[in-house]
Amino acid sequence: MTKNHRKNWAENVEWNPAQIAYPSTEVDIQKLVLKAGNERNKIRVIGTGHSFTALCKTDQILLSLDEYQGLVNVDKNNCQVTVKGGTKLKFLGELLWKEGLAMENLGDIDAQSIAGTICTGTHGTGTAFGTISTQIIALRLINGKGEIKSCSSIENPELFKAAQVSLGVLGVITEITLQCIPSYKLLVTNRKEQLSEVMSSISERNRQNRNFEYYWFPYTKTVWTKTTNIAESGEPDKDSFLNYASELVLENYTFKALCAFAKIFPSKNKMVSKIVAHAVPTMKKLNHSHKVYATMRLVKFTEMEYNVPADAYQDVMNEIVQLVNSEKFAIHFPIESRWVKADDIYMSPAYGRDSAYIACHVYNKKDNTEYFKALETIFRAYGGRPHWGKLHTLTQQDVIDLYPKYPEFNKIRKEQDPDEIFTSPYIKKLIG
């Protein structure tokens, strides 16, 4: 193992870059890109390594933005902020809160960098909200020629639509301008319910609540719903062990022990799923928005998540339930469902359609191959598009077929990075 040995969060992708760079200024980033171009080296940028795919994998230069974080500018009158690309979401939430601001919506993990978040099309849930990339109103990047390019819906609008979800192939995103809103509190209620009741009322739940999602426990009729709305009154919960004991103990340490048990005894996966389903509590959490969206993740897993048209969701989920209950696969992780509004971003999985996202997980010490293959067959039959940071088997032809704006995206990519400095074998296979 070399000193530069790296692996992603899930530990399913490992690599040994020849060099790891930690630039702390935009000038440093530009110099690094220019030097790489002159020496015909390749660069891949890494945020926190939370992608389950090989997006960040390279045997040449790995560029980390860990030392390039923080706010660049705050416009309180318009609720707009410009932030450095490497800024982690958890840190960003605190910075915004101190300014009386917040992001409109977020996903359930806050470890990622803001640049990595948008490059992969990361999302939260709520039919009134798009992916996190839709909250961007402008961005700045250093392309493969070492040029600093700014873009927005007004300035270089085509580049902007390509850069909002770019897979890191257009350049290094150095600054992102976000449209925020005044800070707010959220009340989230987690409740154990019946799958049939939830499936028959999904449209109503999405319509009546700001954010709605749920987890189905395999081999059971049980789901854990998560319903979130603005809290107009009430004091934020204290950040204490007792308040979040369920999240810490039940959802992490106890679940981790059960995962290890199910790996040793594959025949017990069904039992483990039923134990967890039985134990999930009804609980409420009231806090500032950035402290509510994120969920603690101490149990490592691999994940496949696909976007399907919202109006196909019921059919897709029914097929998944039937597949999982066939007991062909030794799995027990709950399956998560979320919803997102359509957008017009070239490589966004939600391009042109209101969408449902279905996420399936496997304990990272277990083989996911056959399970994910079977799930992907279902997703693809309904025109499914994968979350770019989650596992999938798409080829370049698949991408061409699934993304109407791929030709425009690829044209812009060739203009911004003609020497393919930001390309890797994985990228080559995926988008050419």
Coordinates of C-alpha atoms in Angstrom, one line a residue:
M1 CA 0.0 0.0 0.0
T2 CA 1.5 3.3 -1.1
K3 CA 1.4 6.5 0.9
N4 CA -1.1 7.9 -1.6
H5 CA -3.5 5.0 -1.3
R6 CA -7.1 6.2 -1.2
K7 CA -10.5 4.7 -0.9
N8 CA -14.0 6.1 -1.0
W9 CA -16.3 6.3 2.0
A10 CA -18.0 2.9 1.3
E11 CA -14.5 1.3 0.8
N12 CA -15.7 -0.3 -2.5
V13 CA -13.3 1.8 -4.7
E14 CA -9.6 2.0 -4.0
W15 CA -6.8 3.7 -6.0
N16 CA -3.3 5.0 -5.9
P17 CA -2.9 8.4 -7.4
A18 CA 0.7 9.5 -8.4
Q19 CA 0.1 12.8 -6.7
I20 CA -2.4 14.4 -4.3
A21 CA -2.7 18.2 -4.4
Y22 CA -4.3 20.4 -1.8
P23 CA -4.5 23.9 -3.3
S24 CA -5.8 26.7 -1.0
T25 CA -6.4 29.4 -3.6
E26 CA -8.0 29.7 -7.0
V27 CA -4.6 30.8 -8.4
D28 CA -3.0 27.6 -7.0
I29 CA -5.8 25.5 -8.7
Q30 CA -5.2 27.3 -12.0
K31 CA -1.4 26.8 -11.9
L32 CA -2.0 23.1 -11.2
V33 CA -4.3 22.7 -14.1
L34 CA -1.9 24.5 -16.5
K35 CA 1.0 22.4 -15.3
A36 CA -1.0 19.2 -15.8
G37 CA -1.9 20.3 -19.3
N38 CA 1.7 21.1 -20.2
E39 CA 2.8 17.8 -18.9
R40 CA -0.1 15.9 -20.4
N41 CA -1.3 14.6 -17.0
K42 CA -4.9 13.8 -16.0
I43 CA -6.7 15.3 -13.0
R44 CA -9.7 14.1 -11.0
V45 CA -11.2 16.2 -8.3
I46 CA -12.3 14.7 -5.0
G47 CA -14.6 16.2 -2.3
T48 CA -15.2 13.8 0.5
G49 CA -15.2 10.5 -1.5
H50 CA -18.9 9.9 -0.8
S51 CA -19.5 8.6 -4.4
F52 CA -20.0 4.9 -4.6
T53 CA -18.7 4.9 -8.2
A54 CA -15.1 5.4 -9.6
L55 CA -15.8 9.1 -10.4
C56 CA -12.7 10.3 -8.4
K57 CA -10.5 7.3 -9.2
T58 CA -7.2 8.2 -11.0
D59 CA -3.6 7.0 -11.1
Q60 CA -2.4 10.4 -11.9
I61 CA -3.3 13.7 -10.1
L62 CA -6.0 13.7 -7.4
L63 CA -7.0 17.3 -6.6
S64 CA -8.6 17.8 -3.2
L65 CA -10.4 21.0 -2.3
D66 CA -10.3 20.3 1.5
E67 CA -8.2 23.4 2.0
Y68 CA -10.4 25.6 -0.2
Q69 CA -13.5 26.2 1.8
G70 CA -15.5 29.1 3.1
L71 CA -17.8 32.0 2.0
V72 CA -16.6 34.4 -0.7
N73 CA -19.5 36.9 -0.6
V74 CA -22.8 37.4 1.1
D75 CA -25.7 39.4 -0.3
K76 CA -28.2 39.4 2.5
N77 CA -30.7 41.7 0.7
N78 CA -31.1 39.1 -2.1
C79 CA -30.4 36.0 0.1
Q80 CA -27.5 35.1 -2.2
V81 CA -24.1 33.7 -1.2
T82 CA -21.0 32.8 -3.1
V83 CA -19.0 29.9 -1.6
K84 CA -15.8 28.1 -2.4
G85 CA -16.2 24.8 -4.2
G86 CA -14.6 22.6 -1.5
T87 CA -16.9 23.8 1.3
K88 CA -18.5 20.9 3.1
L89 CA -22.2 21.0 3.4
K90 CA -22.2 20.7 7.2
F91 CA -19.8 23.7 7.5
L92 CA -21.8 25.6 4.9
G93 CA -24.9 25.1 6.9
E94 CA -23.3 26.7 10.0
L95 CA -21.8 29.6 7.9
L96 CA -25.2 30.4 6.4
W97 CA -27.0 30.2 9.7
K98 CA -24.7 32.8 11.2
E99 CA -25.7 35.1 8.3
G100 CA -29.4 34.4 8.9
L101 CA -29.7 32.3 5.8
A102 CA -30.2 28.7 4.8
M103 CA -30.4 26.5 1.7
E104 CA -33.9 25.9 0.5
N105 CA -33.5 22.1 0.6
L106 CA -30.9 19.4 1.2
G107 CA -30.2 15.7 1.1
D108 CA -29.7 13.4 4.1
I109 CA -25.9 13.5 4.1
D110 CA -24.0 16.6 4.8
A111 CA -20.4 15.3 4.5
Q112 CA -20.0 16.2 0.8
S113 CA -18.4 19.3 -0.6
I114 CA -20.8 21.6 -2.4
A115 CA -19.0 21.1 -5.7
G116 CA -19.2 17.3 -5.4
T117 CA -22.8 17.6 -4.4
I118 CA -23.8 19.4 -7.6
C119 CA -21.5 17.5 -9.9
T120 CA -23.3 14.3 -9.1
G121 CA -26.9 15.7 -9.1
T122 CA -27.4 15.1 -5.4
H123 CA -31.0 15.8 -4.2
G124 CA -33.3 15.9 -1.2
T125 CA -37.0 15.2 -1.3
G126 CA -40.1 17.3 -1.8
T127 CA -42.2 17.7 -5.0
A128 CA -41.8 21.5 -4.8
F129 CA -38.0 21.3 -5.0
G130 CA -35.5 20.4 -7.6
T131 CA -32.1 18.8 -7.1
I132 CA -29.5 20.8 -5.1
S133 CA -28.1 22.0 -8.5
T134 CA -31.3 24.0 -9.1
Q135 CA -30.3 26.3 -6.2
I136 CA -27.3 27.5 -8.1
I137 CA -27.6 30.8 -9.8
A138 CA -24.0 31.2 -11.0
L139 CA -20.7 29.3 -10.8
R140 CA -17.1 29.7 -11.7
L141 CA -14.7 27.0 -12.9
I142 CA -11.2 26.5 -14.3
N143 CA -11.4 24.6 -17.5
G144 CA -9.0 22.2 -19.1
K145 CA -7.2 25.1 -20.8
G146 CA -6.6 26.8 -17.5
E147 CA -9.1 29.5 -18.2
I148 CA -11.3 30.9 -15.5
K149 CA -14.9 30.8 -16.8
S150 CA -18.0 32.3 -15.2
C151 CA -21.5 31.3 -16.1
S152 CA -25.1 31.8 -15.1
S153 CA -28.5 31.8 -16.8
I154 CA -27.5 35.1 -18.3
E155 CA -23.7 34.8 -18.8
N156 CA -22.7 31.7 -20.9
P157 CA -26.1 30.1 -20.3
E158 CA -25.3 26.8 -22.2
L159 CA -22.1 26.3 -20.2
F160 CA -24.1 27.0 -17.0
K161 CA -26.7 24.2 -17.9
A162 CA -23.8 21.8 -18.5
A163 CA -21.9 22.8 -15.4
Q164 CA -24.8 22.5 -13.0
V165 CA -24.4 18.7 -13.1
S166 CA -21.0 18.0 -14.8
L167 CA -19.5 14.9 -13.3
G168 CA -16.3 17.0 -12.9
V169 CA -15.4 16.8 -16.6
L170 CA -15.7 20.5 -17.5
G171 CA -13.1 21.7 -15.0
V172 CA -12.5 22.5 -11.4
I173 CA -15.5 24.3 -9.8
T174 CA -14.0 27.0 -7.7
E175 CA -17.0 29.2 -6.7
I176 CA -20.7 28.6 -6.5
T177 CA -23.4 31.3 -6.0
L178 CA -26.4 29.9 -4.3
Q179 CA -29.9 31.3 -4.0
C180 CA -30.7 30.9 -0.3
I181 CA -33.7 31.8 1.8
P182 CA -34.0 33.3 5.3
S183 CA -33.0 30.7 8.0
Y184 CA -35.9 28.5 9.2
K185 CA -36.6 25.7 11.6
L186 CA -38.0 22.3 10.6
L187 CA -40.1 19.8 12.5
V188 CA -39.6 16.3 11.3
T189 CA -41.8 13.4 12.5
N190 CA -40.6 9.8 12.0
R191 CA -43.4 7.2 12.3
K192 CA -43.9 3.5 11.8
E193 CA -46.7 2.8 9.3
Q194 CA -48.0 0.2 6.9
L195 CA -46.6 0.0 3.4
S196 CA -50.1 -0.3 1.8
E197 CA -51.3 2.8 3.6
V198 CA -48.4 4.9 2.4
M199 CA -48.5 3.6 -1.2
S200 CA -52.2 4.5 -1.4
S201 CA -51.6 8.1 -0.1
I202 CA -48.3 9.1 -1.6
S203 CA -49.7 11.9 -3.8
E204 CA -51.6 13.4 -0.8
R205 CA -48.6 13.2 1.5
N206 CA -46.3 14.9 -1.0
R207 CA -48.9 17.6 -1.6
Q208 CA -49.6 18.3 2.0
N209 CA -46.1 18.3 3.4
R210 CA -42.9 20.2 2.6
N211 CA -40.8 17.1 2.5
F212 CA -41.8 13.5 2.5
E213 CA -39.9 10.2 2.2
Y214 CA -40.1 6.7 3.5
Y215 CA -38.1 3.5 4.1
W216 CA -39.6 0.1 3.4
F217 CA -38.2 -2.9 5.4
P218 CA -37.8 -6.0 3.2
Y219 CA -40.0 -9.0 3.9
T220 CA -42.3 -6.9 6.0
K221 CA -45.4 -4.7 5.5
T222 CA -43.7 -2.0 7.6
V223 CA -42.3 1.4 6.6
W224 CA -40.7 4.2 8.5
T225 CA -42.1 7.6 7.2
K226 CA -40.2 10.9 7.5
T227 CA -42.5 13.9 7.2
T228 CA -41.0 17.4 7.5
N229 CA -42.6 20.9 7.7
I230 CA -41.6 24.4 8.6
A231 CA -41.8 25.0 12.4
E232 CA -43.4 28.4 12.9
S233 CA -42.8 28.3 16.7
G234 CA -40.9 26.2 19.3
E235 CA -37.3 26.2 20.5
P236 CA -34.7 24.0 18.7
D237 CA -33.9 20.7 20.4
K238 CA -30.8 20.7 22.5
D239 CA -27.9 18.8 20.8
S240 CA -27.7 16.1 23.4
F241 CA -27.1 12.4 23.5
L242 CA -30.6 11.8 25.0
N243 CA -32.4 13.7 22.3
Y244 CA -30.7 11.8 19.5
A245 CA -30.1 8.4 21.2
S246 CA -32.4 6.6 18.8
E247 CA -30.5 7.9 15.8
L248 CA -27.2 7.1 17.4
V249 CA -27.9 3.7 18.9
L250 CA -30.7 2.1 17.0
E251 CA -29.9 3.5 13.6
N252 CA -26.2 3.0 13.9
Y253 CA -24.6 0.9 16.5
T254 CA -27.4 -1.7 17.0
F255 CA -28.0 -1.8 13.2
K256 CA -24.3 -2.3 12.6
A257 CA -24.2 -5.3 14.9
L258 CA -27.2 -6.7 13.1
C259 CA -25.6 -6.2 9.8
A260 CA -22.5 -8.1 10.9
F261 CA -24.7 -10.9 12.2
A262 CA -26.7 -11.1 8.9
K263 CA -23.4 -11.4 7.0
I264 CA -22.2 -14.4 9.0
F265 CA -25.7 -16.0 8.9
P266 CA -27.2 -15.1 5.5
S267 CA -30.4 -17.1 6.3
K268 CA -31.1 -14.6 9.1
N269 CA -31.5 -11.5 6.8
K270 CA -35.2 -11.8 6.9
M271 CA -35.2 -12.0 10.6
V272 CA -32.9 -9.0 10.9
S273 CA -35.2 -6.9 8.7
K274 CA -38.2 -7.8 10.8
I275 CA -36.3 -7.0 14.1
V276 CA -35.4 -3.5 12.8
A277 CA -38.9 -2.9 11.4
H278 CA -40.4 -3.8 14.8
A279 CA -38.0 -1.6 16.7
V280 CA -38.3 1.7 14.8
P281 CA -39.7 4.4 17.0
T282 CA -42.1 7.3 16.5
M283 CA -40.0 10.4 17.1
K284 CA -39.9 14.1 16.5
K285 CA -37.0 16.5 15.9
L286 CA -37.2 20.3 15.8
N287 CA -34.2 22.2 14.9
H288 CA -32.6 24.7 12.5
S289 CA -33.0 23.3 8.9
H290 CA -29.4 22.3 8.3
K291 CA -29.5 20.2 11.5
V292 CA -32.6 18.4 10.5
Y293 CA -31.9 17.3 6.9
A294 CA -28.8 15.3 7.7
T295 CA -28.9 11.8 9.1
M296 CA -26.0 10.1 10.9
R297 CA -24.4 7.4 8.9
L298 CA -22.0 5.2 10.8
V299 CA -22.9 1.9 9.1
K300 CA -21.1 1.7 5.8
F301 CA -22.9 0.4 2.7
T302 CA -22.9 0.4 -1.0
E303 CA -25.8 2.0 -2.8
M304 CA -27.8 2.0 -6.1
E305 CA -30.2 4.8 -6.6
Y306 CA -32.3 5.4 -9.7
N307 CA -34.5 8.3 -10.8
V308 CA -37.7 7.1 -12.4
P309 CA -40.7 9.2 -13.8
A310 CA -42.9 10.1 -10.8
D311 CA -46.0 8.7 -12.5
A312 CA -44.3 5.3 -12.9
Y313 CA -43.3 5.2 -9.2
Q314 CA -46.1 2.9 -8.0
D315 CA -45.4 0.3 -10.7
V316 CA -41.7 0.4 -10.1
M317 CA -42.0 0.0 -6.4
N318 CA -44.5 -2.8 -6.7
E319 CA -42.0 -4.7 -8.8
I320 CA -39.2 -4.1 -6.3
V321 CA -41.4 -5.3 -3.4
Q322 CA -42.2 -8.5 -5.4
L323 CA -38.5 -9.0 -6.3
V324 CA -37.2 -8.5 -2.7
N325 CA -40.0 -10.7 -1.2
S326 CA -39.0 -13.5 -3.5
E327 CA -36.1 -14.0 -1.1
K328 CA -33.6 -14.5 -3.8
F329 CA -31.2 -12.1 -2.2
A330 CA -29.7 -12.1 1.3
I331 CA -30.5 -8.4 2.1
H332 CA -32.1 -6.5 4.9
F333 CA -31.3 -2.8 4.4
P334 CA -34.5 -0.7 4.0
I335 CA -35.3 0.8 0.6
E336 CA -35.7 4.6 0.5
S337 CA -38.1 6.6 -1.7
R338 CA -37.9 10.3 -2.3
W339 CA -39.4 12.9 -4.8
V340 CA -37.9 15.7 -6.8
K341 CA -39.3 18.4 -9.2
A342 CA -38.3 18.4 -12.9
D343 CA -35.4 20.6 -14.1
D344 CA -33.7 21.7 -17.3
I345 CA -30.1 20.8 -16.5
Y346 CA -28.5 18.8 -19.3
M347 CA -27.1 15.9 -17.3
S348 CA -29.5 15.9 -14.4
P349 CA -31.4 12.6 -13.8
A350 CA -34.5 14.8 -13.3
Y351 CA -34.1 16.5 -16.7
G352 CA -37.5 17.1 -18.2
R353 CA -39.6 15.1 -15.7
D354 CA -41.0 15.1 -12.2
S355 CA -39.2 12.3 -10.6
A356 CA -39.1 9.7 -7.8
Y357 CA -35.8 8.4 -6.5
I358 CA -35.5 4.9 -5.1
A359 CA -32.4 4.0 -3.2
C360 CA -31.3 0.5 -2.4
H361 CA -28.4 -0.4 0.0
V362 CA -26.2 -3.3 0.8
Y363 CA -23.9 -3.7 3.8
N364 CA -20.5 -2.8 2.5
K365 CA -18.9 -6.2 3.5
K366 CA -21.4 -8.1 1.4
D367 CA -21.6 -8.7 -2.3
N368 CA -24.2 -6.5 -4.0
T369 CA -23.7 -7.7 -7.6
E370 CA -26.8 -9.9 -8.3
Y371 CA -29.2 -7.8 -6.2
F372 CA -28.2 -4.5 -7.8
K373 CA -28.3 -6.2 -11.3
A374 CA -31.9 -7.3 -10.7
L375 CA -32.9 -3.9 -9.4
E376 CA -31.3 -2.1 -12.3
T377 CA -33.3 -4.3 -14.8
I378 CA -36.5 -3.0 -13.2
F379 CA -35.3 0.6 -13.1
R380 CA -34.1 0.6 -16.7
A381 CA -37.4 -0.9 -17.9
Y382 CA -39.1 2.4 -16.8
G383 CA -36.5 4.7 -18.3
G384 CA -34.6 5.0 -15.1
R385 CA -31.6 7.3 -14.8
P386 CA -29.0 6.7 -12.0
H387 CA -27.8 9.2 -9.4
W388 CA -24.3 9.8 -10.8
G389 CA -22.7 9.1 -7.4
K390 CA -24.4 5.8 -6.9
L391 CA -23.6 2.4 -8.5
H392 CA -24.9 1.6 -12.0
T393 CA -23.7 -0.1 -15.2
L394 CA -24.5 2.5 -17.8
T395 CA -22.4 2.7 -20.9
Q396 CA -21.9 5.7 -23.2
Q397 CA -24.7 4.5 -25.5
D398 CA -27.0 4.2 -22.5
V399 CA -26.2 7.8 -21.5
I400 CA -26.8 8.9 -25.1
D401 CA -30.2 7.2 -25.1
L402 CA -31.3 8.4 -21.7
Y403 CA -30.2 12.1 -21.8
P404 CA -31.7 14.2 -24.6
K405 CA -29.1 17.0 -24.0
Y406 CA -26.1 14.7 -24.1
P407 CA -24.9 16.0 -27.5
E408 CA -25.0 19.6 -26.2
F409 CA -23.2 18.6 -23.0
N410 CA -20.5 16.7 -24.9
K411 CA -19.9 19.6 -27.3
I412 CA -19.4 21.9 -24.4
R413 CA -17.1 19.4 -22.6
K414 CA -14.9 19.2 -25.7
E415 CA -14.7 23.0 -25.9
Q416 CA -13.8 23.4 -22.2
D417 CA -11.4 20.4 -22.0
P418 CA -10.2 19.6 -25.5
D419 CA -7.2 17.6 -24.2
E420 CA -9.4 15.6 -21.8
I421 CA -7.4 16.6 -18.7
F422 CA -10.4 15.8 -16.6
T423 CA -11.0 12.4 -18.2
S424 CA -10.3 8.9 -16.6
P425 CA -10.9 5.4 -17.8
Y426 CA -14.2 5.3 -15.9
I427 CA -15.3 8.7 -17.4
K428 CA -14.3 7.4 -20.9
K429 CA -16.5 4.4 -20.6
L430 CA -19.4 6.4 -19.2
I431 CA -19.6 9.4 -21.5
G432 CA -16.8 8.9 -24.1

